[in-house]
Tab-separated table of C-alpha atoms in Angstrom:
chain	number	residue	atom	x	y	z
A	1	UNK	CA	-88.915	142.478	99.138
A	2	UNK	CA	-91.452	139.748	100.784
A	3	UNK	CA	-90.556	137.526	103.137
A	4	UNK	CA	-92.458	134.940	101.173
A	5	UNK	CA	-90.244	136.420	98.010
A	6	UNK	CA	-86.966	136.181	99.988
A	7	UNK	CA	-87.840	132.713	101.127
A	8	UNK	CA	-88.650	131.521	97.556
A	9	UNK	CA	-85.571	132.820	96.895
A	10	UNK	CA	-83.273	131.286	99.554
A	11	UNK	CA	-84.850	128.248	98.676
A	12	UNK	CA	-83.139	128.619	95.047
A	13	UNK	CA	-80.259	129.608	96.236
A	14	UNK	CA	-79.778	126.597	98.127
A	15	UNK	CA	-80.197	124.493	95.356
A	16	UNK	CA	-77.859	125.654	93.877
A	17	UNK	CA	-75.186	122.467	92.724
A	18	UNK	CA	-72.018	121.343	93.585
A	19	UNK	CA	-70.761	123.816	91.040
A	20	UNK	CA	-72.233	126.765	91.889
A	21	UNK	CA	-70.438	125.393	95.663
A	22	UNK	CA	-67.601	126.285	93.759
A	23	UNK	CA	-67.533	122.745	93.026
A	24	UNK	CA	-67.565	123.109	89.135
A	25	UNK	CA	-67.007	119.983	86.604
A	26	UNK	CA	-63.130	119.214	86.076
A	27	UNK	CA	-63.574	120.097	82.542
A	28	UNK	CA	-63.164	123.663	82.612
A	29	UNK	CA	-64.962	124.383	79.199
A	30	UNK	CA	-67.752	122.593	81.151
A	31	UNK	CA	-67.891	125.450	84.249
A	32	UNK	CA	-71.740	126.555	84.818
A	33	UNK	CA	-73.457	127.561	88.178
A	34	UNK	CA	-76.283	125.245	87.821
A	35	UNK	CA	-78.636	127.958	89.303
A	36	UNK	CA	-82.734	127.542	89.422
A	37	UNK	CA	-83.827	130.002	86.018
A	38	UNK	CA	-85.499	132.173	88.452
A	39	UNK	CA	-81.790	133.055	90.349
A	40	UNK	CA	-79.634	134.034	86.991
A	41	UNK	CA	-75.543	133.503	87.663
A	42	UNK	CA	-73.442	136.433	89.425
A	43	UNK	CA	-71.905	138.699	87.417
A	44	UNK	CA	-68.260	137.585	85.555
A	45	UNK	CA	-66.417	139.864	83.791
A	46	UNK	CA	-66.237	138.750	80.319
A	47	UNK	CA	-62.546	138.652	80.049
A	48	UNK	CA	-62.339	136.683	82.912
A	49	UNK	CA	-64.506	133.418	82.541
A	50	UNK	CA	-64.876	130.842	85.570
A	51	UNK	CA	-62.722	127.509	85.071
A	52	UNK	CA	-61.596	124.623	87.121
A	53	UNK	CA	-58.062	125.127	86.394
A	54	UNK	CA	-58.511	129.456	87.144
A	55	UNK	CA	-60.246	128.213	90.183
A	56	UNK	CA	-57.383	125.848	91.797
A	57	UNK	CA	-54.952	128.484	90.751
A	58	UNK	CA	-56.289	131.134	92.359
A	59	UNK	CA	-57.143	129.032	95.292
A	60	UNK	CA	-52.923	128.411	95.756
A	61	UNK	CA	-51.970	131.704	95.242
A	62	UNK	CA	-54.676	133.181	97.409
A	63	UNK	CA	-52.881	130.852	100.602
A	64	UNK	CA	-49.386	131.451	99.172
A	65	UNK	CA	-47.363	134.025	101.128
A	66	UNK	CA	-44.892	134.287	98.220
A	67	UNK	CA	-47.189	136.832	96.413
A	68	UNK	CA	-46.412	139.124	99.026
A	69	UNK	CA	-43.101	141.324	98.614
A	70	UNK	CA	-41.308	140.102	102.245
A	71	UNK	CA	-43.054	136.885	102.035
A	72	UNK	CA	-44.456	136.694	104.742
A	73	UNK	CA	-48.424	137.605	103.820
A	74	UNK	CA	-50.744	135.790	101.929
A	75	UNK	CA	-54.596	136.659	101.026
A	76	UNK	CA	-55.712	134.228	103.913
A	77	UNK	CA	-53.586	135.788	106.563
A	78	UNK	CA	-56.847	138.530	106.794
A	79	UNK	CA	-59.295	135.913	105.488
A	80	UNK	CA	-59.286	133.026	107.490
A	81	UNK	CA	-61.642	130.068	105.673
A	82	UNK	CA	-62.991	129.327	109.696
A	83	UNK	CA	-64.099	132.733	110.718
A	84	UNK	CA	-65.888	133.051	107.148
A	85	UNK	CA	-62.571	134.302	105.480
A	86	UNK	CA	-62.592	137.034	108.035
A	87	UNK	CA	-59.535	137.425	110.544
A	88	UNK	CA	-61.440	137.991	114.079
A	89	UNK	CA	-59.366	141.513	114.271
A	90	UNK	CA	-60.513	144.786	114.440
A	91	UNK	CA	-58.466	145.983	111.834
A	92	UNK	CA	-56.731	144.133	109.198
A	93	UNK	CA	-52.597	144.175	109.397
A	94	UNK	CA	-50.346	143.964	106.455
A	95	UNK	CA	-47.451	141.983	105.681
A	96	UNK	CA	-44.979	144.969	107.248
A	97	UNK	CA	-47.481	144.997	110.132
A	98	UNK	CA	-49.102	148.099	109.560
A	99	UNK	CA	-52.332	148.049	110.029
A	100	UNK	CA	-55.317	148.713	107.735
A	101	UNK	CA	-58.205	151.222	108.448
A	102	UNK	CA	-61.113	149.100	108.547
A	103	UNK	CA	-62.050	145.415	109.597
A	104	UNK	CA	-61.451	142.436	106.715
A	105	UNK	CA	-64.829	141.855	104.948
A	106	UNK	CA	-65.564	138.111	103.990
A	107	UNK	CA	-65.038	136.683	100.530
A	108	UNK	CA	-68.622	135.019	101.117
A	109	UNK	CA	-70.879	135.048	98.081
A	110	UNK	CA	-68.949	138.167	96.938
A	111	UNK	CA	-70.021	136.830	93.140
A	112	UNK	CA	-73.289	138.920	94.195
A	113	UNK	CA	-72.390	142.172	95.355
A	114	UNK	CA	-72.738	145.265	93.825
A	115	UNK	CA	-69.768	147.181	94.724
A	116	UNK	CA	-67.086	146.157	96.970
A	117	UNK	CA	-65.386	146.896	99.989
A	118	UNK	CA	-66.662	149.363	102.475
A	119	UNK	CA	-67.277	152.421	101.062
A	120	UNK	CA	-66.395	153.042	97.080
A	121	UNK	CA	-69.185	153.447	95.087
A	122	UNK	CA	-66.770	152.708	92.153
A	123	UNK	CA	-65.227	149.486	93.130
A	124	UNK	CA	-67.200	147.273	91.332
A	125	UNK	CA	-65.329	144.375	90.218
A	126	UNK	CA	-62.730	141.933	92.193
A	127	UNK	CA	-59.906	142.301	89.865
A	128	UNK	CA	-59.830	145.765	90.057
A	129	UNK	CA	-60.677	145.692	94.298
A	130	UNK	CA	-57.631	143.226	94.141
A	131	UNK	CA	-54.945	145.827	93.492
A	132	UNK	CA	-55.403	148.000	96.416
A	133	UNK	CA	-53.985	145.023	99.163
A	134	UNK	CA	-51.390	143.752	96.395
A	135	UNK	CA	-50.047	147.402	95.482
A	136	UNK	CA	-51.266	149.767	98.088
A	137	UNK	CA	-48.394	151.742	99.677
A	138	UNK	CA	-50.771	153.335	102.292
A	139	UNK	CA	-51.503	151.209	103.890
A	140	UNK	CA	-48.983	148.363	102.787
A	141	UNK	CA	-50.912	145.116	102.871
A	142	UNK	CA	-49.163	142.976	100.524
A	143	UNK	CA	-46.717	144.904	99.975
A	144	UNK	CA	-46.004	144.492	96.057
A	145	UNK	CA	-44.117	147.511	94.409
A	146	UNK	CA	-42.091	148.490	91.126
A	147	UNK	CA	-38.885	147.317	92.935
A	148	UNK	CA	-40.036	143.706	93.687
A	149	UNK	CA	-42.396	142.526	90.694
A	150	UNK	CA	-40.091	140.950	88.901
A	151	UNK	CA	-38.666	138.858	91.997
A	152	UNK	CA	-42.263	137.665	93.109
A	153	UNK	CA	-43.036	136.728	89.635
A	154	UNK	CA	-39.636	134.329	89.473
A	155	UNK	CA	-40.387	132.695	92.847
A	156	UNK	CA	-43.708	131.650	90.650
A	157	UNK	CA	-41.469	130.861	87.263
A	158	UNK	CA	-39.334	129.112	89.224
A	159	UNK	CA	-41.886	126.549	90.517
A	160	UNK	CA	-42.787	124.270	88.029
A	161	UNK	CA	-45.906	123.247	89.154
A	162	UNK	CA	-47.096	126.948	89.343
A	163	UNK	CA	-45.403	127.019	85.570
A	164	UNK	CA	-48.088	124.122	84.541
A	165	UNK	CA	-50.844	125.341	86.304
A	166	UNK	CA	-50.670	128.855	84.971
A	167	UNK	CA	-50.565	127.347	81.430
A	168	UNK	CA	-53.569	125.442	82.248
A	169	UNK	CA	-55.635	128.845	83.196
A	170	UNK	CA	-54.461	130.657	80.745
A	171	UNK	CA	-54.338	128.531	78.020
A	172	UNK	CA	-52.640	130.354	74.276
A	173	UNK	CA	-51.009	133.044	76.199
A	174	UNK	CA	-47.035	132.590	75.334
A	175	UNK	CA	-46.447	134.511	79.213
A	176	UNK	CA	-49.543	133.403	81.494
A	177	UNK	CA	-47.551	134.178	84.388
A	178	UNK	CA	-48.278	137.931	84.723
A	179	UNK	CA	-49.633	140.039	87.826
A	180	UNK	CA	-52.942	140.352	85.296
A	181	UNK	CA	-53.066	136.548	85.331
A	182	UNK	CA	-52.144	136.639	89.330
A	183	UNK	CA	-55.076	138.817	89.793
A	184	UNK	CA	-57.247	136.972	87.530
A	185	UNK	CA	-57.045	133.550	88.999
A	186	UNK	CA	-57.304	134.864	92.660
A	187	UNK	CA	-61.233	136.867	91.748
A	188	UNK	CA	-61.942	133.162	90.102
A	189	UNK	CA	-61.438	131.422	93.211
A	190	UNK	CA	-63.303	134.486	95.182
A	191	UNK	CA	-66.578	133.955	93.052
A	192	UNK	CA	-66.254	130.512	93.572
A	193	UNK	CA	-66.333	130.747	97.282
A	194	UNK	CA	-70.497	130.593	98.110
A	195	UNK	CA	-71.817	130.133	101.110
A	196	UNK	CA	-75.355	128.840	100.918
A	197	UNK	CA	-75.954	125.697	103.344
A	198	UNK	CA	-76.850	127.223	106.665
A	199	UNK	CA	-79.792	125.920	109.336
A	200	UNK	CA	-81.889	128.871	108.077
A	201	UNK	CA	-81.370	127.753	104.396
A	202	UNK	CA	-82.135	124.162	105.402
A	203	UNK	CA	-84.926	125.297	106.804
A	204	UNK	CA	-86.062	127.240	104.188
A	205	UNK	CA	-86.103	123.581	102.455
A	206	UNK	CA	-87.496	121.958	105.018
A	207	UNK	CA	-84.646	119.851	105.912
A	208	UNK	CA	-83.761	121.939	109.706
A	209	UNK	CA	-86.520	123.072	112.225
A	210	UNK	CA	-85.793	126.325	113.590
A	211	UNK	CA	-86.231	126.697	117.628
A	212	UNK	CA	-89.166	129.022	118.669
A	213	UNK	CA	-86.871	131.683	119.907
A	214	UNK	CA	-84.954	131.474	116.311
A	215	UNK	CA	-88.706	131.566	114.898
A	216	UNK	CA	-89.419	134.702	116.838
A	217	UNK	CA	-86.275	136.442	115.528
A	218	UNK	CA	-86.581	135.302	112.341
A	219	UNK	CA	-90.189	137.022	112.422
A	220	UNK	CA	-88.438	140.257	113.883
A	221	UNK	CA	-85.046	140.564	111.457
A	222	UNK	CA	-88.061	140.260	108.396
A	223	UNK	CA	-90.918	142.279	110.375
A	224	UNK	CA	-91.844	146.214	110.610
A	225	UNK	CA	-90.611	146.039	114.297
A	226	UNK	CA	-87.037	145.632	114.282
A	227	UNK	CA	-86.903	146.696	110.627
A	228	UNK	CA	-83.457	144.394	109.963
A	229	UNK	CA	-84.465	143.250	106.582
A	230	UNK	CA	-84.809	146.954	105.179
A	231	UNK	CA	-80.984	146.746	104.989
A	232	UNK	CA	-80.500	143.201	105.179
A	233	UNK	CA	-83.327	141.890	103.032
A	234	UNK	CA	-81.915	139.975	99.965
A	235	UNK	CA	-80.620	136.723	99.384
A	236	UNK	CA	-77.100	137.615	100.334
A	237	UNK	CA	-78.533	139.896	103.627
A	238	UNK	CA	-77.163	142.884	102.591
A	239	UNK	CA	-78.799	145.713	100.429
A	240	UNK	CA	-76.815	145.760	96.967
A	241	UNK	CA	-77.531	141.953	95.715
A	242	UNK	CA	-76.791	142.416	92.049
A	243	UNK	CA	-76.395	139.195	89.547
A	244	UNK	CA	-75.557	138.704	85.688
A	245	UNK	CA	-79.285	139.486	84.295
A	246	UNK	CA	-80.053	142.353	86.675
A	247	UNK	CA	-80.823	145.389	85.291
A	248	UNK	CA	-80.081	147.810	87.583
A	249	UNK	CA	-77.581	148.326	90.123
A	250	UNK	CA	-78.473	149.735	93.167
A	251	UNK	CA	-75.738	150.330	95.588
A	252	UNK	CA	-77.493	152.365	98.744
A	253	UNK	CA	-74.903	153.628	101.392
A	254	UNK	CA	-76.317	153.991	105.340
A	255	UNK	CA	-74.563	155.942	108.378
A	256	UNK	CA	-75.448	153.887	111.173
A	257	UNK	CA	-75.088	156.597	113.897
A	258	UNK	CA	-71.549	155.219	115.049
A	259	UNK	CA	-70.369	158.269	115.661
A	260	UNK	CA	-70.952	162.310	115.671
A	261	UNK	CA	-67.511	163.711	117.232
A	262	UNK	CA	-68.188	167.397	116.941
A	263	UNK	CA	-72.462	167.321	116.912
A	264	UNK	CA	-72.035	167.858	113.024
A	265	UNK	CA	-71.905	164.378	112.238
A	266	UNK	CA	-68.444	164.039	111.316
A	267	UNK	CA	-66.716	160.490	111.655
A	268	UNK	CA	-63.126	159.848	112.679
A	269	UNK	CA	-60.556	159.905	109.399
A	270	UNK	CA	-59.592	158.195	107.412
A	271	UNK	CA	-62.697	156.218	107.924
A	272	UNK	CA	-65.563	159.037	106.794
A	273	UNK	CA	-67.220	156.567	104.448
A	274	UNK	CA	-67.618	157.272	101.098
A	275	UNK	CA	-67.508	161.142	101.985
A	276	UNK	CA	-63.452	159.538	101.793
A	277	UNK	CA	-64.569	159.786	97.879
A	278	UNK	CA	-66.688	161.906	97.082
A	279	UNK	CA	-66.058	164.807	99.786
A	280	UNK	CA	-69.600	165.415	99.715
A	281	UNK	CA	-71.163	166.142	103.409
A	282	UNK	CA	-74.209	164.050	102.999
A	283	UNK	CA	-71.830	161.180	102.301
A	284	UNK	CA	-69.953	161.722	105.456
A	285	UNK	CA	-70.119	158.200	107.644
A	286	UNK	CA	-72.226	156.368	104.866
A	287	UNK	CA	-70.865	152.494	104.586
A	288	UNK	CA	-72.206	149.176	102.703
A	289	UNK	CA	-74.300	147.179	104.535
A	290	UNK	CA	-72.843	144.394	104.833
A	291	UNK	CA	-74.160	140.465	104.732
A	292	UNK	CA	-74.903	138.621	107.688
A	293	UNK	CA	-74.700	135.087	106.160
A	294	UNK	CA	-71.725	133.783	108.716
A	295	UNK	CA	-72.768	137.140	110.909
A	296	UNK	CA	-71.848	134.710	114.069
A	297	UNK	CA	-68.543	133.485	113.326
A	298	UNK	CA	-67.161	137.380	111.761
A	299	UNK	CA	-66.789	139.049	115.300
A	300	UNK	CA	-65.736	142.128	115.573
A	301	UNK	CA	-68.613	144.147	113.589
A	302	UNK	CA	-68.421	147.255	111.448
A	303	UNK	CA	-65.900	148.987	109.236
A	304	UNK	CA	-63.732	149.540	111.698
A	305	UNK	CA	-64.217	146.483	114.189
A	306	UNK	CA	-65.152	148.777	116.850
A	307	UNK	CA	-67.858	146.278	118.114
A	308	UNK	CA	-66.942	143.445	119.800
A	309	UNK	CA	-69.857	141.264	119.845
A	310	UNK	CA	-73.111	140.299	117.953
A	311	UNK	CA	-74.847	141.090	121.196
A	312	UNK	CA	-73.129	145.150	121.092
A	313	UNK	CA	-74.510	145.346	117.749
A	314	UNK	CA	-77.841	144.551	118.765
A	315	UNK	CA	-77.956	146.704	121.475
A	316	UNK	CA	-76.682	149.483	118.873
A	317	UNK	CA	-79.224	149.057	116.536
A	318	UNK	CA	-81.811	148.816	119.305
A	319	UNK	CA	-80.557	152.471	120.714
A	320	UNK	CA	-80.890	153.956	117.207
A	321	UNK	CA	-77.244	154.566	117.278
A	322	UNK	CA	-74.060	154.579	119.633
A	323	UNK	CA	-73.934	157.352	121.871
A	324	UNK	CA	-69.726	156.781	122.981
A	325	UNK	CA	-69.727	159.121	126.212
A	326	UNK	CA	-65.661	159.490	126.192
A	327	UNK	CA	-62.864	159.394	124.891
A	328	UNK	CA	-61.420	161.038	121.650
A	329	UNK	CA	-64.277	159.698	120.058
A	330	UNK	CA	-66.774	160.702	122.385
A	331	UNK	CA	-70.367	161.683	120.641
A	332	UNK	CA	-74.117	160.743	120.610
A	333	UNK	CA	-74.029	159.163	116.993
A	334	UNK	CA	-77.819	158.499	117.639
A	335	UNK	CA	-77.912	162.208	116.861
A	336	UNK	CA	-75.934	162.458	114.316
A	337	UNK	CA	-77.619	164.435	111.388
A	338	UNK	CA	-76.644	162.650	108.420
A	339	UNK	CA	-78.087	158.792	110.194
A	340	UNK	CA	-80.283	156.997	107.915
A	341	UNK	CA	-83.928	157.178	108.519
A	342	UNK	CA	-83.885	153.585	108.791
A	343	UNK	CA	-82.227	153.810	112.370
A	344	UNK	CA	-84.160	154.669	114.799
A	345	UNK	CA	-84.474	153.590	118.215
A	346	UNK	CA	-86.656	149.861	118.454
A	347	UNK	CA	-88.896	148.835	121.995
A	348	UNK	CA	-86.596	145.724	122.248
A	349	UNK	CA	-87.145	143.587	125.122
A	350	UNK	CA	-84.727	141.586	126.486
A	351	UNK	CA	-86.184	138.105	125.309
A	352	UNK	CA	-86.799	139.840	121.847
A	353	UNK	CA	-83.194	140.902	121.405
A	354	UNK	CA	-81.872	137.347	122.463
A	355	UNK	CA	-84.509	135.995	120.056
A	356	UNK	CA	-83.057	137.914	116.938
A	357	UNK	CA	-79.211	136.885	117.616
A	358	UNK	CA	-80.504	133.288	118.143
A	359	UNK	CA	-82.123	133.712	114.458
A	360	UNK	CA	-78.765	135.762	113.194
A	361	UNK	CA	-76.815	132.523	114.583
A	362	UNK	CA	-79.046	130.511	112.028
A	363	UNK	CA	-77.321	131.925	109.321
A	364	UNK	CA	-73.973	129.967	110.046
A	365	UNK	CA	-72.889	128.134	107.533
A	366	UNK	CA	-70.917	125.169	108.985
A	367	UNK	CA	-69.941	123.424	105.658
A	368	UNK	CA	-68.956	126.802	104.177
A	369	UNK	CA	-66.080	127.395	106.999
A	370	UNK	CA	-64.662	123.954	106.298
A	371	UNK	CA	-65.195	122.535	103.108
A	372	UNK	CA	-61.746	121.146	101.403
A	373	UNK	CA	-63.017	123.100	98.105
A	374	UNK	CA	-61.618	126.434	100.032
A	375	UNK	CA	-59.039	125.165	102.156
A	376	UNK	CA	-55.784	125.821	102.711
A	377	UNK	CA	-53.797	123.405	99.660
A	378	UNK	CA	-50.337	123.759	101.698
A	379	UNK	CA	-52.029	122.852	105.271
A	380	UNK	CA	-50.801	126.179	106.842
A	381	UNK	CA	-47.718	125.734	105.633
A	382	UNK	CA	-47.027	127.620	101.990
A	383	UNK	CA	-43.559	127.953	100.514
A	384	UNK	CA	-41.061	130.345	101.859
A	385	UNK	CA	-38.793	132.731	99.703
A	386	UNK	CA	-36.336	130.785	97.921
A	387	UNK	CA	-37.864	127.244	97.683
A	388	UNK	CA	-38.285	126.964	94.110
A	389	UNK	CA	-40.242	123.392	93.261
A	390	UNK	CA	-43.200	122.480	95.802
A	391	UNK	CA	-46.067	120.655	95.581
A	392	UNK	CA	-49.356	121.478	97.381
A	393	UNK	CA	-49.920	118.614	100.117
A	394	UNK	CA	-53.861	118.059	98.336
């Protein structure tokens, strides 16, 4: 893709309304994305249309630790609405404190991806993404099992403003309060959750002036030099931007040259990539790309958090891969046979690499990480186990 065609782009995506902000009319048969003809709607699963009322729902149970089995996690405790619904950690911990193998993604624009989370080819849509942190036993991130369903579903029935407002999603069903419905409400408020107001985008309108050294980078990330936009070229900055009219699905996978622990290319388990799926070798290390909009504010980087900065990552890419000189991890993943061809070592200088973070810092979205529309309705403080009737502060 263009940079003139990525720009035109942007510049639609910008545009989009207050609804497609998430901020949809209060009549929920009235729900639309408002989105220029020339950028069709993300995909929705049919039997899961967008509404207000699905929206606000999900949005309380997403901050509400009571969906978790000791109470004690909620969605936002790894997806914090100020670090881009990121959690700043290298790896994600559950609600028994175990911790998960790879670093919290953001929720950002997720209405637009292709496949979800790191490395499944197959996880393609948010309700079905959504059962692995509710139900997952290994890790445990929620913690939800056959033994406490029925309890977390009564701390719900027994709230009688959750009561109302699952009627109000689910509107016809004689039991709307169902993990099905749970799950349902939460993907709503997900693909309601776009990000799409940052300095580069208000440049793109020409309401911002970028600085020359965010002009340089931005001629860098989309230039033959540093290459960034090969992987990070579409709307969304990431390589698998899929919407409702596309009509293919293309869902590349890259090894980055992390790591090579025994000169063969292998990666450390139980974080091999999508090789985790498939077993097959070429597969071994191969992630998502993943989108930069926010890329400032989601610190630490990669699948497994194992970069600290935005600066690291540079130098990373820069190198053509990480060459990690000890430790049990110790290997020249610059070398590592099964790297993309699109990493390669770049001629950076100094003033060029400072240049392309300044540009990557462009893509912050301010009013994103703290609009009310995705806040927290119980102010940090959700129910605990065993208070039945609460109402959200806002």
């Amino acid at each position: 893709m263009t940079h003139r065609r990525l720009a035109i782009l942007l510049t639609a995506f910008t545009l989009i309304s207050p609804a497609a902000h998430g901020g949809a009319d209060q009549n929920e048969s009235a729900w639309r994305w408002s989105l220029p003809d020339f950028l069709p709607p993300p995909r929705v699963p049919t039997d899961n249309p967008m509404s207000e009322s699905r929206f606000q729902l999900g949005r309380k149970l997403f901050y509400d630790t009571r969906l978790s089995g000791n109470g004690k996690e909620s969605c936002a405790s790894c997806h914090l609405q100020r670090l881009a619904f990121t959690d700043g950690r290298k790896l994600g911990v559950g609600a028994t404190g175990q911790n998960t193998p790879r670093n919290a993604p953001s929720i950002a624009n997720v209405s637009w991806r292709a496949t979800l989370t790191w490395a499944n080819p197959a996880m393609v849509t948010l309700e079905r993404q959504m059962e692995a942190p509710l139900f997952g036993e290994d890790p445990i991130e929620m913690g939800v099992n056959d033994k406490n369903r029925k309890e977390i579903l009564s701390r719900f029935a027994n709230d009688a403003t959750y009561r109302q407002d699952f009627a109000a999603a689910f509107p016809g069903e004689a039991e709307p309060l169902t993990f099905g419905n749970i799950i349902k409400a939460i993907a709503v408020f997900e693909r309601g959750a776009v990000s799409a107001n940052s300095k580069y985008d208000l440049y793109l309108q020409g309401k911002a002036t970028l600085t020359p050294e965010e002009i340089r980078g931005k001629d860098l990330f989309f230039g033959e030099k540093a290459e960034c936009h090969h992987c990070h070229g579409s709307v969304n900055f990431d390589d698998q931007f899929y919407h409702a009219k596309s009509r293919g699905v293309e869902t590349p996978f890259h090894n980055t040259g992390l790591y090579n622990l025994d000169k063969d290319g292998s990666y450390p388990a139980p974080n091999r990539g999508v090789y985790e799926n498939t077993h097959k070798p070429e597969d071994m290390g191969t992630f998502r790309a993943p989108s930069l909009r926010n890329i400032a504010v989601t610190a630490p980087y990669m699948h497994d958090g194992s970069v600290a900065t935005l600066e690291d990552a540079v130098e990373i890419y820069a190198a053509g891969g990480r060459n990690l000189k000890e430790g049990p991890l110790a290997g020249d993943g610059r070398h590592n046979p099964n790297k993309s061809a699109l990493i390669v070592p770049i001629d950076l200088s100094e003033q060029e690499k400072s240049d392309l973070i300044a540009f990557l810092k462009t893509l912050t979205d301010e009013s994103f990480l703290s609009s009310p529309r995705f806040s927290d309705p119980w102010n940090g403080a959700s129910p605990s186990i065993g208070v039945s009737v609460v109402t959200p502060p806002h």
